Coordinates of C-alpha atoms in Angstrom, one line a residue:
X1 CA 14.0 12.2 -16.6
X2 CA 14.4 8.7 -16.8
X3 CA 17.8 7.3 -16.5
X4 CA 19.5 4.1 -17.7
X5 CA 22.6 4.1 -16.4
X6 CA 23.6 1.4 -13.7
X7 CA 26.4 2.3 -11.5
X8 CA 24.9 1.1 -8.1
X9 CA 23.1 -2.0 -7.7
X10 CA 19.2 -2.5 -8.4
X11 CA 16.1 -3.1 -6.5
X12 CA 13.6 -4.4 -9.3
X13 CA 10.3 -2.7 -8.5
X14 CA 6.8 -1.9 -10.8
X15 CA 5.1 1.8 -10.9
X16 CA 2.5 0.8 -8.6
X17 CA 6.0 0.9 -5.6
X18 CA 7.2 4.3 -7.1
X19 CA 3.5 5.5 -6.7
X20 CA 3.5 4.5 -3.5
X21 CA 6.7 5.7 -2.4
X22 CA 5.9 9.2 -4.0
X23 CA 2.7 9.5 -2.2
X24 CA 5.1 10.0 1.2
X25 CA 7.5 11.7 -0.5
X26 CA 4.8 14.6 -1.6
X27 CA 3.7 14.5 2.4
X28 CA 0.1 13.1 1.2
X29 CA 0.5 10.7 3.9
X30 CA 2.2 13.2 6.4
X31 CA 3.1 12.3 8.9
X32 CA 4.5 9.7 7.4
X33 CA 7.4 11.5 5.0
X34 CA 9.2 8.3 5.3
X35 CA 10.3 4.3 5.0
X36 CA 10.1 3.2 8.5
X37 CA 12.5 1.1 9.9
X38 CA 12.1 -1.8 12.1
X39 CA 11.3 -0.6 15.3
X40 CA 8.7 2.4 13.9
X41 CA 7.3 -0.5 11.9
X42 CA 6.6 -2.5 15.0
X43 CA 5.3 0.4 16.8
X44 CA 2.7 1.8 14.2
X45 CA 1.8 -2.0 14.1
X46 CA 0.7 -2.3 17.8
X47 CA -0.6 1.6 18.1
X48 CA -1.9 2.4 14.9
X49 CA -0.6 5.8 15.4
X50 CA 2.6 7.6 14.0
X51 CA 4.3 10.7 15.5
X52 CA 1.1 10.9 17.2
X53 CA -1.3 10.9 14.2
X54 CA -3.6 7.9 13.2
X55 CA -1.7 5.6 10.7
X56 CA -3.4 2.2 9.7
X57 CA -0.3 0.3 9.4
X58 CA 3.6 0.3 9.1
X59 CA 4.6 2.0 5.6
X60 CA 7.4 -0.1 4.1
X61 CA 8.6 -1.7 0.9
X62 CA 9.7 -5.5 0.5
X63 CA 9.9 -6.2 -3.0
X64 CA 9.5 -9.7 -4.0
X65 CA 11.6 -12.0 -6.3
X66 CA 15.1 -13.8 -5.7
X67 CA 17.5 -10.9 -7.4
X68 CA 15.8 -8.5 -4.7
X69 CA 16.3 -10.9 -1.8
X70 CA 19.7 -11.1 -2.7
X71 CA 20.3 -7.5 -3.0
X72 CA 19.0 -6.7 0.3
X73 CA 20.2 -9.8 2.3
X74 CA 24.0 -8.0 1.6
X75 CA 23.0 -4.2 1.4
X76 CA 25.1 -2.1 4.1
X77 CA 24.6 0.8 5.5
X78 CA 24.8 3.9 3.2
X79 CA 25.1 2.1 0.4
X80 CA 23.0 3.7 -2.8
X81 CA 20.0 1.2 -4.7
X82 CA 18.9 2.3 -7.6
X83 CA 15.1 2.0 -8.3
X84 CA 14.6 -0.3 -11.5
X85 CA 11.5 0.0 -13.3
X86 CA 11.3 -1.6 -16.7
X87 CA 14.6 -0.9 -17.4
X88 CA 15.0 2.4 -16.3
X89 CA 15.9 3.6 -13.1
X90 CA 13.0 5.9 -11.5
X91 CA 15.2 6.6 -7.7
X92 CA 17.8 6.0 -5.6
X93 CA 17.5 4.8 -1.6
X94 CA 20.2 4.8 0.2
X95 CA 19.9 2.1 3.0
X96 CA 19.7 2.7 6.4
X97 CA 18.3 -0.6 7.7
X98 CA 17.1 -3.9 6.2
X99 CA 14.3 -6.3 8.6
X100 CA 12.9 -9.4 8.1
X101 CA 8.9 -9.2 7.5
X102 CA 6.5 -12.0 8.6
X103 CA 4.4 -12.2 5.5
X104 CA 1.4 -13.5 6.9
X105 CA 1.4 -10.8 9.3
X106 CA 1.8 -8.0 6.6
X107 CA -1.7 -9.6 4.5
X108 CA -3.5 -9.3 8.2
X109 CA -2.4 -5.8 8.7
X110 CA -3.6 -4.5 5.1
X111 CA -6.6 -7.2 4.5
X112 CA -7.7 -7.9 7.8
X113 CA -7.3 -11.3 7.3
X114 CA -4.9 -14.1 5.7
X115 CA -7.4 -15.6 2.9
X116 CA -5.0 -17.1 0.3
X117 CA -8.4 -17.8 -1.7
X118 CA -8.6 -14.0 -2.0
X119 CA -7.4 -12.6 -5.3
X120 CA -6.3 -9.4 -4.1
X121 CA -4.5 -11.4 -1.6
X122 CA -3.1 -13.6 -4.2
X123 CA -1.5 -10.9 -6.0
X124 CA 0.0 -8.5 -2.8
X125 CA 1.8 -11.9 -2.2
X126 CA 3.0 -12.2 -5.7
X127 CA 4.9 -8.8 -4.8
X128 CA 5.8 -9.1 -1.1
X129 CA 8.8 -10.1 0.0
X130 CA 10.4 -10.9 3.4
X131 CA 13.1 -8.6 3.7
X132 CA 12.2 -4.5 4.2
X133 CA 14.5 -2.0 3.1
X134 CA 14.7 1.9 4.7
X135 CA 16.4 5.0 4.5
X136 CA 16.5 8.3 2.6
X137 CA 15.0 8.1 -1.3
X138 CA 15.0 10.5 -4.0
X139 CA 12.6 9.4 -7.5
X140 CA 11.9 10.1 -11.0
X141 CA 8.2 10.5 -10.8
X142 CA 6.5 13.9 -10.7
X143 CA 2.6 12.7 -11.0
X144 CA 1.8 13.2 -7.2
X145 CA 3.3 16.7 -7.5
X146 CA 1.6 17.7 -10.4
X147 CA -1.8 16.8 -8.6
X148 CA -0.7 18.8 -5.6
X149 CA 0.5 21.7 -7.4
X150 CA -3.3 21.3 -9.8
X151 CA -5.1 21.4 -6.5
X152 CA -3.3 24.3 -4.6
X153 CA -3.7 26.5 -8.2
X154 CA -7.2 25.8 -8.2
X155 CA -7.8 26.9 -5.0
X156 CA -5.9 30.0 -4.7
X157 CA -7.8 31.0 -7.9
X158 CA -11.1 30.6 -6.1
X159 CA -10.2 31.5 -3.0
X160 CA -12.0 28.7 -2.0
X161 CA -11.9 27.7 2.1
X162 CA -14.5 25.2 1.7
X163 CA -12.8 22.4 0.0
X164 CA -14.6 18.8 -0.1
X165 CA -13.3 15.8 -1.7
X166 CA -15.0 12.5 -3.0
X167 CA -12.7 9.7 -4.3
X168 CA -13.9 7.4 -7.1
X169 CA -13.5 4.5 -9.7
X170 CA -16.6 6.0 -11.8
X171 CA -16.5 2.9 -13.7
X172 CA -18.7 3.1 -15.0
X173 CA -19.6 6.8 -13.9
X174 CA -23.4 6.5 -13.6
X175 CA -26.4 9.1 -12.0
X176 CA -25.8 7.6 -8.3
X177 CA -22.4 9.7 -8.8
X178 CA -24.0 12.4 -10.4
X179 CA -26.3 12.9 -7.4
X180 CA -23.9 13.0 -4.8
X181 CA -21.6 15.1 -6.7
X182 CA -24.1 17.8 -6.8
X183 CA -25.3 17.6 -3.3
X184 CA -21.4 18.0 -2.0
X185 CA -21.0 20.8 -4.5
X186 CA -24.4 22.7 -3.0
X187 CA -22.2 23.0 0.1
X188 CA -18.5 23.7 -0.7
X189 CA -16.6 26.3 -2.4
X190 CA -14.8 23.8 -4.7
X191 CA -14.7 20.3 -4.9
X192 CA -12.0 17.6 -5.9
X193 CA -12.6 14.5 -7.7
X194 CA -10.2 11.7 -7.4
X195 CA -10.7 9.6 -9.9
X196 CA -8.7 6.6 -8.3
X197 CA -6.0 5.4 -10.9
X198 CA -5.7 1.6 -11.2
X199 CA -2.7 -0.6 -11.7
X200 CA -4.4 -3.7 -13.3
X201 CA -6.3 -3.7 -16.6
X202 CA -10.2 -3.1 -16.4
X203 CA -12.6 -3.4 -19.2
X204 CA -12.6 0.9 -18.5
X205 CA -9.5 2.0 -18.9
X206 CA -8.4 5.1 -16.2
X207 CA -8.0 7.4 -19.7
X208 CA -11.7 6.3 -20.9
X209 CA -13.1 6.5 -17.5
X210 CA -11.6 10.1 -16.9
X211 CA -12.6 11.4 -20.7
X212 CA -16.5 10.7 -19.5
X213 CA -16.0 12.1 -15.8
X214 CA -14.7 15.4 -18.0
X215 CA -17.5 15.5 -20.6
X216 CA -20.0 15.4 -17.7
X217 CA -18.2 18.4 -15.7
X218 CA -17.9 20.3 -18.4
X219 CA -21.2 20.4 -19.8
X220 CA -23.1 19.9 -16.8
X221 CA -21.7 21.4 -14.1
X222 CA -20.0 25.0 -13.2
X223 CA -16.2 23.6 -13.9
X224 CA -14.5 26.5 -12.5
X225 CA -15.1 25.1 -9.3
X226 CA -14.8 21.2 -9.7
X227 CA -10.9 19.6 -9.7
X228 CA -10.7 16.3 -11.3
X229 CA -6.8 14.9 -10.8
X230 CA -5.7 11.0 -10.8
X231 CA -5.4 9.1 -7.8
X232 CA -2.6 6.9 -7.5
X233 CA -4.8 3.9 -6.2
X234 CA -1.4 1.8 -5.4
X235 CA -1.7 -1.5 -2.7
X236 CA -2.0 0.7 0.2
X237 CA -5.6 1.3 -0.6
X238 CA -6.6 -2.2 -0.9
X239 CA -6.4 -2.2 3.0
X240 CA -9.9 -2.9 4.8
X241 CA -9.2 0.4 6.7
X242 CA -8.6 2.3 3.1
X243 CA -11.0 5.1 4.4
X244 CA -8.6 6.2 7.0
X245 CA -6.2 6.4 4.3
X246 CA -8.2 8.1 2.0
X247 CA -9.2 10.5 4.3
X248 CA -5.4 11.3 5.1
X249 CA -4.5 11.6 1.9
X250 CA -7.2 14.2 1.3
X251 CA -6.4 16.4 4.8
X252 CA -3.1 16.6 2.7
X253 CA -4.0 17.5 -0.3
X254 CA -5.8 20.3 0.5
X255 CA -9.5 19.1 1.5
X256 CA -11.3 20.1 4.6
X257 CA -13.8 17.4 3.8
X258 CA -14.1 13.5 2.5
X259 CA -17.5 12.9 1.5
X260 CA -18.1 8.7 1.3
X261 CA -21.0 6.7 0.5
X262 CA -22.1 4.3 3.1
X263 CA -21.3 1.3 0.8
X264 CA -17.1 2.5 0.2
X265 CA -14.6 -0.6 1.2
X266 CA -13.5 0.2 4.5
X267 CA -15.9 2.1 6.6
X268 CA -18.0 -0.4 8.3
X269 CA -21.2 1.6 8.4
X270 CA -23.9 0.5 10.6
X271 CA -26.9 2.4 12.3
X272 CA -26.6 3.3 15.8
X273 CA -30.4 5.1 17.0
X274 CA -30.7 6.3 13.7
X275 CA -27.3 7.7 13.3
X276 CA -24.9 6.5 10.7
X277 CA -22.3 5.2 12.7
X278 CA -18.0 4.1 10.7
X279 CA -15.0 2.4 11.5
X280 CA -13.9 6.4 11.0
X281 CA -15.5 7.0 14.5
X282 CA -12.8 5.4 16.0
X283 CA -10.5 8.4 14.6
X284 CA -11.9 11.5 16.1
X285 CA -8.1 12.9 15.3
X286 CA -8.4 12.7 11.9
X287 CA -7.6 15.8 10.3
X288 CA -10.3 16.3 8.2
X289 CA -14.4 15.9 8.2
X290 CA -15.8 13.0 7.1
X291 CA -19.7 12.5 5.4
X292 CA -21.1 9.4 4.6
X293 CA -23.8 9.5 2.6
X294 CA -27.1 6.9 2.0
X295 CA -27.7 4.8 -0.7
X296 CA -29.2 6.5 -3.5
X297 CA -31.7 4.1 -6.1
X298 CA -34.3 4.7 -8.4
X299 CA -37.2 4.2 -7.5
X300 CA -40.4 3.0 -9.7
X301 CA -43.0 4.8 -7.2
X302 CA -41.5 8.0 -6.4
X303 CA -40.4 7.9 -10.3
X304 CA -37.1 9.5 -9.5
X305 CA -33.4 9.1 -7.5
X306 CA -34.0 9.0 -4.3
X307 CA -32.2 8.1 -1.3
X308 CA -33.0 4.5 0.7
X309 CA -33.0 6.6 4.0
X310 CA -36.0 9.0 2.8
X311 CA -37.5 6.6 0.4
X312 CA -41.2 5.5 2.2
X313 CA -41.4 2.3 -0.4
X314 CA -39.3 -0.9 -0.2
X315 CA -36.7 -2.5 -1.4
X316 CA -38.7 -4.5 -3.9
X317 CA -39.5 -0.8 -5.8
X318 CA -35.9 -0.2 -5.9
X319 CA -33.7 0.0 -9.0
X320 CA -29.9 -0.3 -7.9
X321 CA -26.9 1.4 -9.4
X322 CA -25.1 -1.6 -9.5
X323 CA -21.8 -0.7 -11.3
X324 CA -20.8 -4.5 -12.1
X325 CA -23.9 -4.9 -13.3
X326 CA -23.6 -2.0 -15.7
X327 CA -20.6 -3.1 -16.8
X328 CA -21.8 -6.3 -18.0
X329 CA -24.5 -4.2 -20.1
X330 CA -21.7 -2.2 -21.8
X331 CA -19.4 -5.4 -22.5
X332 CA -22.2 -6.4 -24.3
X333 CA -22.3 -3.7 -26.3
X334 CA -25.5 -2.7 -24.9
X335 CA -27.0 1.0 -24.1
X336 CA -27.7 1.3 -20.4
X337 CA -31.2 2.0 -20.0
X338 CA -31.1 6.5 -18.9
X339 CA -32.4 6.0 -15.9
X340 CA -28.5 4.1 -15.0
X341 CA -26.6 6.7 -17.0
X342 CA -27.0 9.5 -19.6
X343 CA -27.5 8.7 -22.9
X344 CA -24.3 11.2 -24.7
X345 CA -22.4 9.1 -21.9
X346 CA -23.1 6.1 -22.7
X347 CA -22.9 6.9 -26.3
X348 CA -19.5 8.0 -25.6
X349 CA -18.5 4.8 -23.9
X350 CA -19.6 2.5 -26.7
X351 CA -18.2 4.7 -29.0
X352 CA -14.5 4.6 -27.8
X353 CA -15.1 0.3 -26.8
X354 CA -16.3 -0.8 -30.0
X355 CA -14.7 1.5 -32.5
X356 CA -15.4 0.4 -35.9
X357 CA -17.9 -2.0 -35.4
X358 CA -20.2 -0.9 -38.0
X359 CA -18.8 -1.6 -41.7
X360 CA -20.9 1.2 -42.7
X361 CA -22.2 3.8 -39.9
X362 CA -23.1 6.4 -42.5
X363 CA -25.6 4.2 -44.6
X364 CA -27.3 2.6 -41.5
X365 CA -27.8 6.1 -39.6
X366 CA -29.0 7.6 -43.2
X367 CA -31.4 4.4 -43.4
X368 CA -33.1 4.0 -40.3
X369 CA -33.2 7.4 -38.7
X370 CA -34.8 10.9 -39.3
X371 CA -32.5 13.5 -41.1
X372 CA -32.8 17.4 -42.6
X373 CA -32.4 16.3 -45.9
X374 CA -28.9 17.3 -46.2
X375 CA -25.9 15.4 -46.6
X376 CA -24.2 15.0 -43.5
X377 CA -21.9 12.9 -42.0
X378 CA -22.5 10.9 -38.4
X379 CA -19.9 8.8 -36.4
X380 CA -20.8 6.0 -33.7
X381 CA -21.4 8.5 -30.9
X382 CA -24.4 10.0 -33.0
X383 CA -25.5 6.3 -34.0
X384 CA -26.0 5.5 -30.1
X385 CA -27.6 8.8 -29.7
X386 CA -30.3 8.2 -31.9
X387 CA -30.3 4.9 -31.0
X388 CA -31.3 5.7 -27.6
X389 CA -33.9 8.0 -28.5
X390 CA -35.9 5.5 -30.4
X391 CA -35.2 3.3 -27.3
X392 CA -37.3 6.2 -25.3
X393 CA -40.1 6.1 -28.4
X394 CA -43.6 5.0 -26.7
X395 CA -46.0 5.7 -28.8
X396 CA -46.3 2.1 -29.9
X397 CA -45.2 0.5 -26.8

């Protein structure tokens, strides 16, 4: 439970920290179980490497703002921080070290580069501080475990061995994701779906996003063997070398294989003799196996979803599941062409965005579409439905 009480002094932190600092706690970053201090810091920043196991960059916490600074310029030793988020406290550290941070260096090791025109870049800075704080913490915040225990129940009810994992925004979730999603299932016992979990407002919301990821699994596929669970998709993962992250997090979660498409933030593909070569190469100690997986487009010859690798016609013949794009359609109130996405999805999108936007849904549906004759009643959702199939009418087109 969440706790109000002040008795020690505060660091002031957002969810997106206690996220983070949960993820290690839960050991879904093992080996890293653990703030590291200065000197582990340094080392993971020159090696890469932790305890002996790849690790993109030092894991630490330096909350921005002048009340933090403060509090961490005269922490000592053993004293107890409480973990203040929106008023309530969420954990306790208590300090073992505090170390300066060079700023600049921190956006280089996570970014790859120190582009102040970035907005991602903008924002981390808006959080970071310069002083780092470690030492043993305790928190308020049971999400990670509940994925964890959601994953391991899941699998000891299958008996599944063959566990792959694919990590997502689905946002909008589109038949791109539907193809790859039923190749990986063809060969595993059981998949996981992260649905990553943002921290910033989207025209999406997570809830709406996950609501049409369910409707699809359940009506679609063979559920009993597909796991979708949040993914707290905290800072960490804004790093250029997420997909080393990604694919620790997964090894820890349960997964014997990540499953990426050659387009995800952070891999680097490129061809080498025909062979889809990734920045992932460069791990061979990963803990897990890694698939990337080819572009997949629609193409107006072959008259189906195909992928660019096996496609014989060009690029000019290729439809593109452009998710930005698709967004665009559906702020607009549009429906997506079904080609891009199912219709009962996109109805179901529309639906939940622009609730109430017909003054009268029942009269329109009654006067411009077929019925039985009987008085029934329709909401939006059925309004887009029909919508779309008249869209599909082409008789007189």
């Amino acid at each position: 439970m969440e706790s109000t009480r002040k008795n020690n002094r505060q660091l002031f932190l957002d969810k997106e920290f206690i996220a983070t600092l949960a993820l290690a706690k839960e050991g879904v970053l093992h080996p890293v179980d653990k703030l590291m201090n200065g000197a582990e810091a340094r080392e993971v920043e020159q090696s890469g490497y932790y305890k002996g196991k790849p690790f993109p960059f030092p894991f630490i916490i330096a909350p921005a703002g002048e009340k933090n600074r403060e509090v961490l310029t005269t922490a000592y030793q053993g004293e107890p921080l409480d973990f203040m988020v929106d008023g309530k406290i969420r954990g306790t550290i208590i300090v073992d070290e505090v170390f300066e941070v060079d700023k600049k260096k921190r956006i280089e090791q996570i970014f790859g580069t120190y582009d102040i025109s970035n907005p991602e870049t903008q924002m981390f800075l808006k959080r970071l501080g310069d002083i780092a704080v470690c030492g043993e913490y305790e928190l308020q915040f049971d999400d990670v475990k509940n994925v964890k225990n959601k994953i391991a129940d899941a699998k000891k009810l299958l008996g599944a061995k063959n566990v792959s994992a694919i990590m997502m925004n689905a946002n909008p979730f589109h038949r791109a994701h539907e193809r790859v999603i039923r190749i990986t299932l063809e060969k595993c016992d059981m998949m996981v779906i992260f649905l990553l979990k943002p921290y910033k407002q989207d025209l999406l919301s997570y809830e709406l996003r996950l609501k049409a990821l369910e409707y699809f699994v359940d009506n679609y596929l063979p559920k009993n063997r597909v796991v979708i669970v949040p993914f707290e998709n905290t800072y960490l993962f804004t790093s250029y070398k997420n997909a080393v992250l990604d694919a620790i997090c997964a090894s820890n979660l349960g997964c014997n294989k990540l499953v990426l498409g050659q387009h995800h933030s952070g891999i680097g593909a490129y061809y080498d003799q025909n062979e889809m070569k990734s920045v992932l190469d460069h791990y061979d100690d990963l803990d897990i196996d890694i698939e990337i997986i080819t572009e997949f487009v629609y193409c107006n010859e072959c008259k189906t979803l195909v992928s660019t690798n096996t496609c014989p016609h060009g690029g000019h013949h290729h439809i593109k599941y452009h998710a930005k794009s698709l967004l665009e359609i559906l702020k607009a109130g549009m429906l997506p062409p079904a080609i891009f996405m199912r219709k009962d999805l996109s109805a179901l999108l529309l639906s939940e965005l622009f609730k109430h936007r017909f003054s009268n849904i029942g009269k329109i549906y009654d006067a411009i579409f077929p019925n039985s004759g009987l008085l029934e009643s329709h909401d939006e959702r059925d309004f887009y439905l029909e919508l779309m199939r008249l869209h599909q009418t082409t008789s007189l087109t």
